[in-house]
Amino acid sequence: MIISALRGPKTEQNPFIRLNKRNYIIVPFGVIANSLIYIVPIHLKFSSAIVALLFNIAIFAYCLIILYLLSKEKRETSSTNILRGAICMLVFNGFNLISVFNGGILLGFTGATYASLAYFSEIIFFSVAISYRTSADLKEKYEIKTEVMRKKLELEKEKKRASEILIKHDFELQAERTKAIIAQRTAIGRRLHNDLSGSLVTLRFLAEDFEAKATNIEERKKFRDLAAEISVIYKEARNYSHELSSNTTINDSTVSYNISSYLEKLRHQFLTLGLLELHIELNEDELLKKLDTAQTKNIYFLLKECISNTIKHAMAKNIWISIKFQDHVCNIQFNDDGKSGKDDIREGFGLAALRSSIADLGGNFEVTNTTKGMQINVSLGIE
């Protein structure tokens, strides 16, 4: 019981406690001291009994000292109950020892009664200590599970924030492109209305003036037809200008995707939030000059889907994106340092759709699971 109570803080500060951990040294001496009375001659039995008594008294005092030292320490509930059980056991065994020298009776109780009380108190207090220890272990396991769940929730929260950033970028990109195209169309409509329509009006008045000054019927008819044709062109030009100025329906094929600007903006936002670090290697001028609208659009959505997959599944801290041109081929490489497995990556709807789109453009699409994370390689032929 006392040895069990030694587990805890400050157990190495006192030589008594250090010695008690080596009780294998004390036990043989105790066995010898208490066994001499049975093996020595009759005239030495009294002396052997005195030696045994002195040894047992010394051990009793020694145990009391250890219990006193342990009681001064701040110990957990289970260790405290073990100490209480040890004290009770020691006291009752002490009564049992005294009863032996008093004919087996002490205070009206036999030595067997004190021995029974000693073991009974030991069982009671040790059971209470075990229950407290079990309760503490359950509490610790609960706290560990709670901490794991908290970390999972934080991870899901970070994923959600990153996904919201991607969605926000899509809306911002579409809004910016739509706004730019509407502004261009409005400017063209105004120029048609102000410049071309004004010129057509001038031509129509000139044709009407020439018609009035014509000297014969045939010339008048030609100028009249010319004025009528100019009027038709004027009306069509005016309708076109109004349509361009007022119609805000934009065809997605007219939208251009600035990959460099998108990645740089995304890199800055992720870095600010501490979610991911993007390492980008590309030449913006080459992207604008060598890729057509369809290729740029597919590359944009390819990178967006890859980043989204990394956020959802890989738990990565870094992403490397490289876009290089060699001869008439555009090579795109995407890597992350997320968790990797032995099995091949299962492509979801997003990656499968991108693979199909790249194939429609005559390109190659490869996904591999390396020891350092996911890697995607895409090659597109360019003119």
Coordinates of C-alpha atoms in Angstrom, one line a residue:
M1 CA 0.0 0.0 0.0
I2 CA 2.8 2.4 0.9
I3 CA 4.7 1.6 -2.2
S4 CA 1.6 2.3 -4.3
A5 CA 1.3 5.7 -2.6
L6 CA 4.8 6.6 -3.5
R7 CA 3.8 7.3 -7.1
G8 CA 3.4 11.0 -7.5
P9 CA 5.2 14.3 -7.0
K10 CA 8.2 14.9 -4.8
T11 CA 8.9 11.1 -4.4
E12 CA 12.7 11.6 -4.8
Q13 CA 13.2 14.3 -2.2
N14 CA 13.8 12.1 0.9
P15 CA 16.1 9.2 1.6
F16 CA 13.4 7.3 3.5
I17 CA 11.2 7.3 0.5
R18 CA 14.1 6.3 -1.8
L19 CA 14.9 3.4 0.6
N20 CA 11.3 2.2 0.7
K21 CA 11.4 1.7 -3.0
R22 CA 14.2 -0.8 -2.4
N23 CA 12.1 -2.8 0.1
Y24 CA 13.7 -6.0 -1.2
I25 CA 16.7 -5.0 1.0
I26 CA 14.5 -4.8 4.2
V27 CA 12.3 -7.8 3.6
P28 CA 15.2 -10.5 3.9
F29 CA 16.3 -8.9 7.2
G30 CA 12.7 -9.0 8.5
V31 CA 12.4 -12.6 7.6
I32 CA 15.6 -13.5 9.3
A33 CA 14.9 -11.4 12.5
N34 CA 11.4 -13.0 12.9
S35 CA 12.6 -16.6 12.1
L36 CA 15.5 -16.8 14.5
I37 CA 13.3 -17.6 17.4
Y38 CA 12.3 -20.9 15.7
I39 CA 15.9 -22.1 14.9
V40 CA 18.1 -20.9 17.8
P41 CA 18.7 -23.0 20.9
I42 CA 16.3 -22.5 23.8
H43 CA 18.6 -20.3 25.9
L44 CA 18.8 -17.8 22.9
K45 CA 15.0 -17.7 22.2
F46 CA 14.4 -14.7 24.5
S47 CA 17.2 -12.8 22.9
S48 CA 15.9 -13.6 19.4
A49 CA 12.4 -12.4 20.4
I50 CA 13.9 -9.1 21.6
V51 CA 15.8 -8.7 18.3
A52 CA 12.6 -9.4 16.3
L53 CA 10.6 -7.0 18.5
L54 CA 13.2 -4.2 18.0
F55 CA 13.3 -4.8 14.3
N56 CA 9.5 -4.7 14.0
I57 CA 9.3 -1.6 16.1
A58 CA 12.0 0.0 13.9
I59 CA 10.0 -1.0 10.8
F60 CA 6.9 0.4 12.4
A61 CA 8.5 3.7 13.1
Y62 CA 10.1 3.7 9.7
C63 CA 6.6 3.3 8.1
L64 CA 5.2 6.1 10.3
I65 CA 8.0 8.4 9.1
I66 CA 7.2 7.6 5.4
L67 CA 3.5 8.1 5.9
Y68 CA 4.2 11.4 7.6
L69 CA 6.4 12.6 4.7
L70 CA 3.8 11.5 2.2
S71 CA 1.0 13.2 4.0
K72 CA 2.7 16.5 3.8
E73 CA 2.7 16.4 0.0
K74 CA -0.3 17.5 -2.2
R75 CA -1.4 14.3 -3.7
E76 CA -4.3 13.3 -5.9
T77 CA -7.4 11.8 -4.4
S78 CA -6.6 8.1 -5.3
S79 CA -3.1 8.4 -3.6
T80 CA -4.6 10.0 -0.6
N81 CA -7.0 7.1 -0.1
I82 CA -4.1 4.6 -0.5
L83 CA -2.3 6.5 2.3
R84 CA -5.3 6.3 4.6
G85 CA -5.5 2.6 4.0
A86 CA -1.8 2.2 4.7
I87 CA -2.1 4.1 8.0
C88 CA -5.1 2.0 9.1
M89 CA -3.3 -1.2 8.1
L90 CA -0.2 -0.2 9.9
V91 CA -2.1 0.8 13.1
F92 CA -4.1 -2.4 13.3
N93 CA -1.1 -4.6 12.6
G94 CA 0.6 -2.7 15.4
F95 CA -2.2 -3.6 17.7
N96 CA -1.9 -7.2 16.5
L97 CA 1.8 -7.1 17.2
I98 CA 1.3 -5.8 20.8
S99 CA -1.5 -8.3 21.4
V100 CA 1.0 -11.1 20.7
F101 CA 3.1 -10.0 23.7
N102 CA -0.1 -9.6 25.8
G103 CA -1.3 -13.2 25.5
G104 CA -3.1 -12.6 22.2
I105 CA -5.6 -10.1 23.7
L106 CA -5.6 -6.3 23.6
L107 CA -8.4 -4.0 24.7
G108 CA -10.7 -6.9 24.7
F109 CA -10.1 -7.9 21.1
T110 CA -7.9 -10.8 19.8
G111 CA -5.0 -10.4 17.4
A112 CA -7.0 -12.1 14.6
T113 CA -9.6 -9.3 15.0
Y114 CA -6.9 -6.6 14.5
A115 CA -5.4 -8.5 11.5
S116 CA -8.9 -8.7 10.0
L117 CA -9.5 -5.0 10.5
A118 CA -6.2 -4.3 8.9
Y119 CA -6.9 -6.2 5.7
F120 CA -10.5 -5.0 5.7
S121 CA -9.5 -1.3 5.9
E122 CA -6.8 -2.0 3.2
I123 CA -9.5 -3.4 0.8
I124 CA -11.9 -0.6 1.5
F125 CA -9.5 2.3 1.0
F126 CA -7.8 0.6 -2.0
S127 CA -11.2 0.1 -3.7
V128 CA -12.0 3.7 -3.2
A129 CA -8.6 4.7 -4.6
I130 CA -9.2 2.5 -7.7
S131 CA -12.6 4.1 -8.3
Y132 CA -11.1 7.6 -8.1
R133 CA -8.3 6.5 -10.5
T134 CA -10.8 5.0 -12.9
S135 CA -12.9 8.2 -12.8
A136 CA -9.8 10.3 -13.4
D137 CA -8.8 8.1 -16.4
L138 CA -12.3 8.4 -17.9
K139 CA -12.2 12.1 -17.5
E140 CA -8.8 12.3 -19.1
K141 CA -10.0 10.1 -22.1
Y142 CA -13.0 12.4 -22.4
E143 CA -10.9 15.5 -22.4
I144 CA -8.6 13.9 -25.1
K145 CA -11.6 13.0 -27.3
T146 CA -13.0 16.5 -26.7
E147 CA -9.7 18.0 -27.9
V148 CA -9.6 15.8 -31.0
M149 CA -13.2 16.9 -31.9
R150 CA -12.3 20.5 -31.3
K151 CA -9.3 20.2 -33.7
K152 CA -11.5 18.5 -36.3
L153 CA -14.1 21.3 -36.0
E154 CA -11.4 23.9 -36.4
L155 CA -10.0 22.0 -39.5
E156 CA -13.5 21.9 -41.0
K157 CA -13.9 25.6 -40.2
E158 CA -10.7 26.3 -42.1
K159 CA -11.8 24.2 -45.0
K160 CA -15.1 26.1 -45.1
R161 CA -13.3 29.5 -45.0
A162 CA -11.0 28.4 -47.9
S163 CA -14.0 27.1 -49.9
E164 CA -15.8 30.4 -49.4
I165 CA -12.8 32.3 -50.6
L166 CA -12.8 30.2 -53.8
I167 CA -16.5 30.8 -54.4
K168 CA -16.0 34.5 -53.7
H169 CA -13.2 34.6 -56.2
D170 CA -15.5 33.0 -58.8
F171 CA -18.2 35.6 -58.2
E172 CA -15.8 38.5 -58.2
L173 CA -14.2 37.3 -61.4
Q174 CA -17.5 36.8 -63.2
A175 CA -18.7 40.2 -61.9
E176 CA -15.5 42.0 -63.0
R177 CA -15.6 40.4 -66.5
T178 CA -19.3 41.1 -66.9
K179 CA -18.8 44.7 -65.8
A180 CA -15.8 45.1 -68.2
I181 CA -17.7 43.6 -71.1
I182 CA -20.8 45.7 -70.5
A183 CA -18.6 48.8 -70.3
Q184 CA -17.0 48.0 -73.6
R185 CA -20.3 47.2 -75.3
T186 CA -21.8 50.5 -73.9
A187 CA -18.8 52.4 -75.2
I188 CA -19.2 50.8 -78.6
G189 CA -22.9 51.5 -78.6
R190 CA -22.3 55.2 -77.8
R191 CA -19.8 55.5 -80.6
L192 CA -22.2 53.9 -83.0
H193 CA -24.9 56.3 -81.9
N194 CA -22.8 59.4 -81.8
D195 CA -20.3 58.9 -84.6
L196 CA -21.7 56.5 -87.1
S197 CA -25.3 57.6 -86.7
G198 CA -24.3 61.3 -87.0
S199 CA -22.4 60.6 -90.2
L200 CA -25.4 58.7 -91.6
V201 CA -27.7 61.5 -90.8
T202 CA -25.4 63.9 -92.7
L203 CA -25.3 61.6 -95.7
R204 CA -29.1 61.3 -95.7
F205 CA -29.4 65.1 -95.8
L206 CA -26.8 65.4 -98.5
A207 CA -28.7 62.7 -100.6
E208 CA -32.0 64.6 -100.0
D209 CA -30.3 67.9 -101.0
F210 CA -28.9 66.3 -104.2
E211 CA -32.4 65.0 -104.9
A212 CA -33.9 68.4 -104.7
K213 CA -31.2 69.9 -107.0
A214 CA -31.3 67.1 -109.5
T215 CA -32.2 68.2 -113.1
N216 CA -34.1 65.1 -114.3
I217 CA -36.4 62.4 -112.9
E218 CA -33.8 59.6 -113.1
E219 CA -31.3 61.4 -110.9
R220 CA -34.0 62.3 -108.4
K221 CA -35.0 58.7 -108.2
K222 CA -31.4 57.5 -107.6
F223 CA -30.8 60.1 -104.8
R224 CA -34.2 59.2 -103.3
D225 CA -33.3 55.5 -103.2
L226 CA -29.9 56.4 -101.7
A227 CA -31.5 58.5 -99.0
A228 CA -33.9 55.7 -98.2
E229 CA -31.1 53.2 -98.0
I230 CA -29.2 55.5 -95.7
S231 CA -32.3 55.8 -93.5
V232 CA -32.5 52.0 -93.2
I233 CA -28.8 51.8 -92.3
Y234 CA -29.2 54.6 -89.8
K235 CA -32.1 52.9 -88.0
E236 CA -30.2 49.6 -87.9
A237 CA -27.1 51.3 -86.5
R238 CA -29.2 53.1 -83.9
N239 CA -30.9 49.8 -82.9
Y240 CA -27.5 48.1 -82.6
S241 CA -26.2 50.9 -80.4
H242 CA -29.2 50.8 -78.1
E243 CA -28.9 47.0 -77.9
L244 CA -25.3 47.2 -77.0
S245 CA -25.9 49.9 -74.4
S246 CA -28.8 48.2 -72.7
N247 CA -28.4 44.4 -73.1
T248 CA -26.5 43.0 -70.1
T249 CA -26.8 39.3 -71.0
I250 CA -23.2 38.1 -71.4
N251 CA -22.2 34.9 -73.1
D252 CA -19.6 33.0 -71.0
S253 CA -17.5 32.4 -74.1
T254 CA -16.7 36.1 -74.2
V255 CA -15.3 36.1 -70.6
S256 CA -11.6 36.0 -70.3
Y257 CA -9.9 34.5 -67.2
N258 CA -6.8 36.1 -65.9
I259 CA -5.0 33.1 -64.3
S260 CA -2.1 35.0 -63.0
S261 CA -4.3 37.6 -61.3
Y262 CA -6.5 34.9 -59.8
L263 CA -3.7 32.9 -58.3
E264 CA -1.9 35.9 -56.9
K265 CA -5.1 37.2 -55.3
L266 CA -5.8 33.8 -53.9
R267 CA -2.2 33.4 -52.6
H268 CA -2.4 36.7 -50.7
Q269 CA -5.8 35.8 -49.1
F270 CA -4.7 32.4 -48.0
L271 CA -1.4 33.7 -46.6
T272 CA -3.3 36.4 -44.7
L273 CA -5.6 33.8 -43.1
G274 CA -2.8 31.3 -42.5
L275 CA -4.6 28.6 -44.4
L276 CA -2.3 27.7 -47.3
E277 CA 0.8 29.0 -49.0
L278 CA 0.8 29.0 -52.8
H279 CA 4.1 28.9 -54.7
I280 CA 3.4 30.1 -58.2
E281 CA 5.8 29.8 -61.3
L282 CA 4.4 31.2 -64.5
N283 CA 4.9 34.0 -67.1
E284 CA 1.8 36.2 -67.4
D285 CA 2.8 37.6 -70.8
E286 CA 3.1 34.0 -72.2
L287 CA -0.3 33.1 -70.9
L288 CA -1.9 36.0 -72.6
K289 CA -0.1 35.5 -75.9
K290 CA -0.1 31.7 -76.3
L291 CA -3.4 30.5 -74.9
D292 CA -6.8 31.0 -76.5
T293 CA -10.0 31.7 -74.5
A294 CA -11.1 28.0 -74.2
Q295 CA -7.6 26.9 -73.1
T296 CA -7.4 29.7 -70.5
K297 CA -10.9 28.9 -69.2
N298 CA -10.1 25.2 -68.8
I299 CA -6.8 25.8 -67.1
Y300 CA -8.5 28.3 -64.7
F301 CA -11.1 25.7 -63.7
L302 CA -8.5 23.0 -63.5
L303 CA -6.4 24.9 -61.0
K304 CA -9.6 25.9 -59.0
E305 CA -10.7 22.3 -58.8
C306 CA -7.2 21.1 -57.7
I307 CA -7.0 23.7 -55.0
S308 CA -10.5 22.9 -53.8
N309 CA -9.6 19.2 -53.6
T310 CA -6.5 19.9 -51.7
I311 CA -8.4 22.0 -49.1
K312 CA -11.2 19.4 -48.7
H313 CA -9.1 16.2 -48.6
A314 CA -5.3 16.7 -48.3
M315 CA -4.9 18.9 -45.2
A316 CA -1.9 20.4 -46.9
K317 CA 0.1 23.4 -45.9
N318 CA 1.8 24.2 -49.3
I319 CA 0.7 24.1 -53.0
W320 CA 3.1 24.4 -55.9
I321 CA 1.7 25.5 -59.3
S322 CA 3.9 25.7 -62.4
I323 CA 2.8 26.7 -65.9
K324 CA 5.6 26.5 -68.6
F325 CA 5.7 26.5 -72.4
Q326 CA 7.9 24.3 -74.5
D327 CA 7.8 24.4 -78.3
H328 CA 4.0 24.1 -79.0
V329 CA 3.0 22.6 -75.7
C330 CA 1.8 24.1 -72.4
N331 CA 2.8 22.1 -69.4
I332 CA 0.9 22.5 -66.1
Q333 CA 2.1 20.9 -62.9
F334 CA 0.2 21.0 -59.6
N335 CA 1.6 19.6 -56.3
D336 CA 0.6 19.7 -52.7
D337 CA 2.3 18.4 -49.5
G338 CA -0.9 16.9 -48.1
K339 CA -1.5 13.4 -46.7
S340 CA -0.9 10.7 -49.3
G341 CA -1.9 7.0 -49.3
K342 CA -0.9 3.8 -51.0
D343 CA -4.1 3.6 -53.1
D344 CA -4.7 5.5 -56.2
I345 CA -6.7 8.7 -56.0
R346 CA -10.4 8.4 -56.6
E347 CA -11.5 11.1 -59.1
G348 CA -14.7 12.8 -58.2
F349 CA -17.1 14.6 -60.5
G350 CA -14.9 17.7 -60.6
L351 CA -11.6 16.1 -61.7
A352 CA -13.5 13.7 -64.1
A353 CA -15.1 16.7 -65.8
L354 CA -11.8 18.5 -66.1
R355 CA -10.2 15.4 -67.6
S356 CA -12.9 15.3 -70.2
S357 CA -12.5 19.0 -71.0
I358 CA -8.7 18.6 -71.3
A359 CA -9.2 15.6 -73.6
D360 CA -11.7 17.6 -75.8
L361 CA -8.9 20.1 -76.3
G362 CA -6.5 17.3 -77.3
G363 CA -4.5 17.5 -74.0
N364 CA -3.1 14.9 -71.6
F365 CA -4.3 14.7 -67.9
E366 CA -2.5 12.6 -65.3
V367 CA -3.1 12.3 -61.5
T368 CA -0.6 10.5 -59.2
N369 CA -0.3 10.0 -55.5
T370 CA 3.3 10.5 -54.5
T371 CA 5.0 10.1 -51.1
K372 CA 5.0 13.9 -50.8
G373 CA 1.3 14.5 -51.7
M374 CA -0.9 14.7 -54.8
Q375 CA 0.6 15.6 -58.2
I376 CA -1.3 16.5 -61.4
N377 CA 0.3 17.0 -64.8
V378 CA -1.5 18.4 -67.8
S379 CA -0.1 19.1 -71.2
L380 CA -2.0 21.1 -73.9
G381 CA -1.0 21.6 -77.5
I382 CA -0.9 25.2 -78.6
E383 CA -0.5 26.9 -82.0

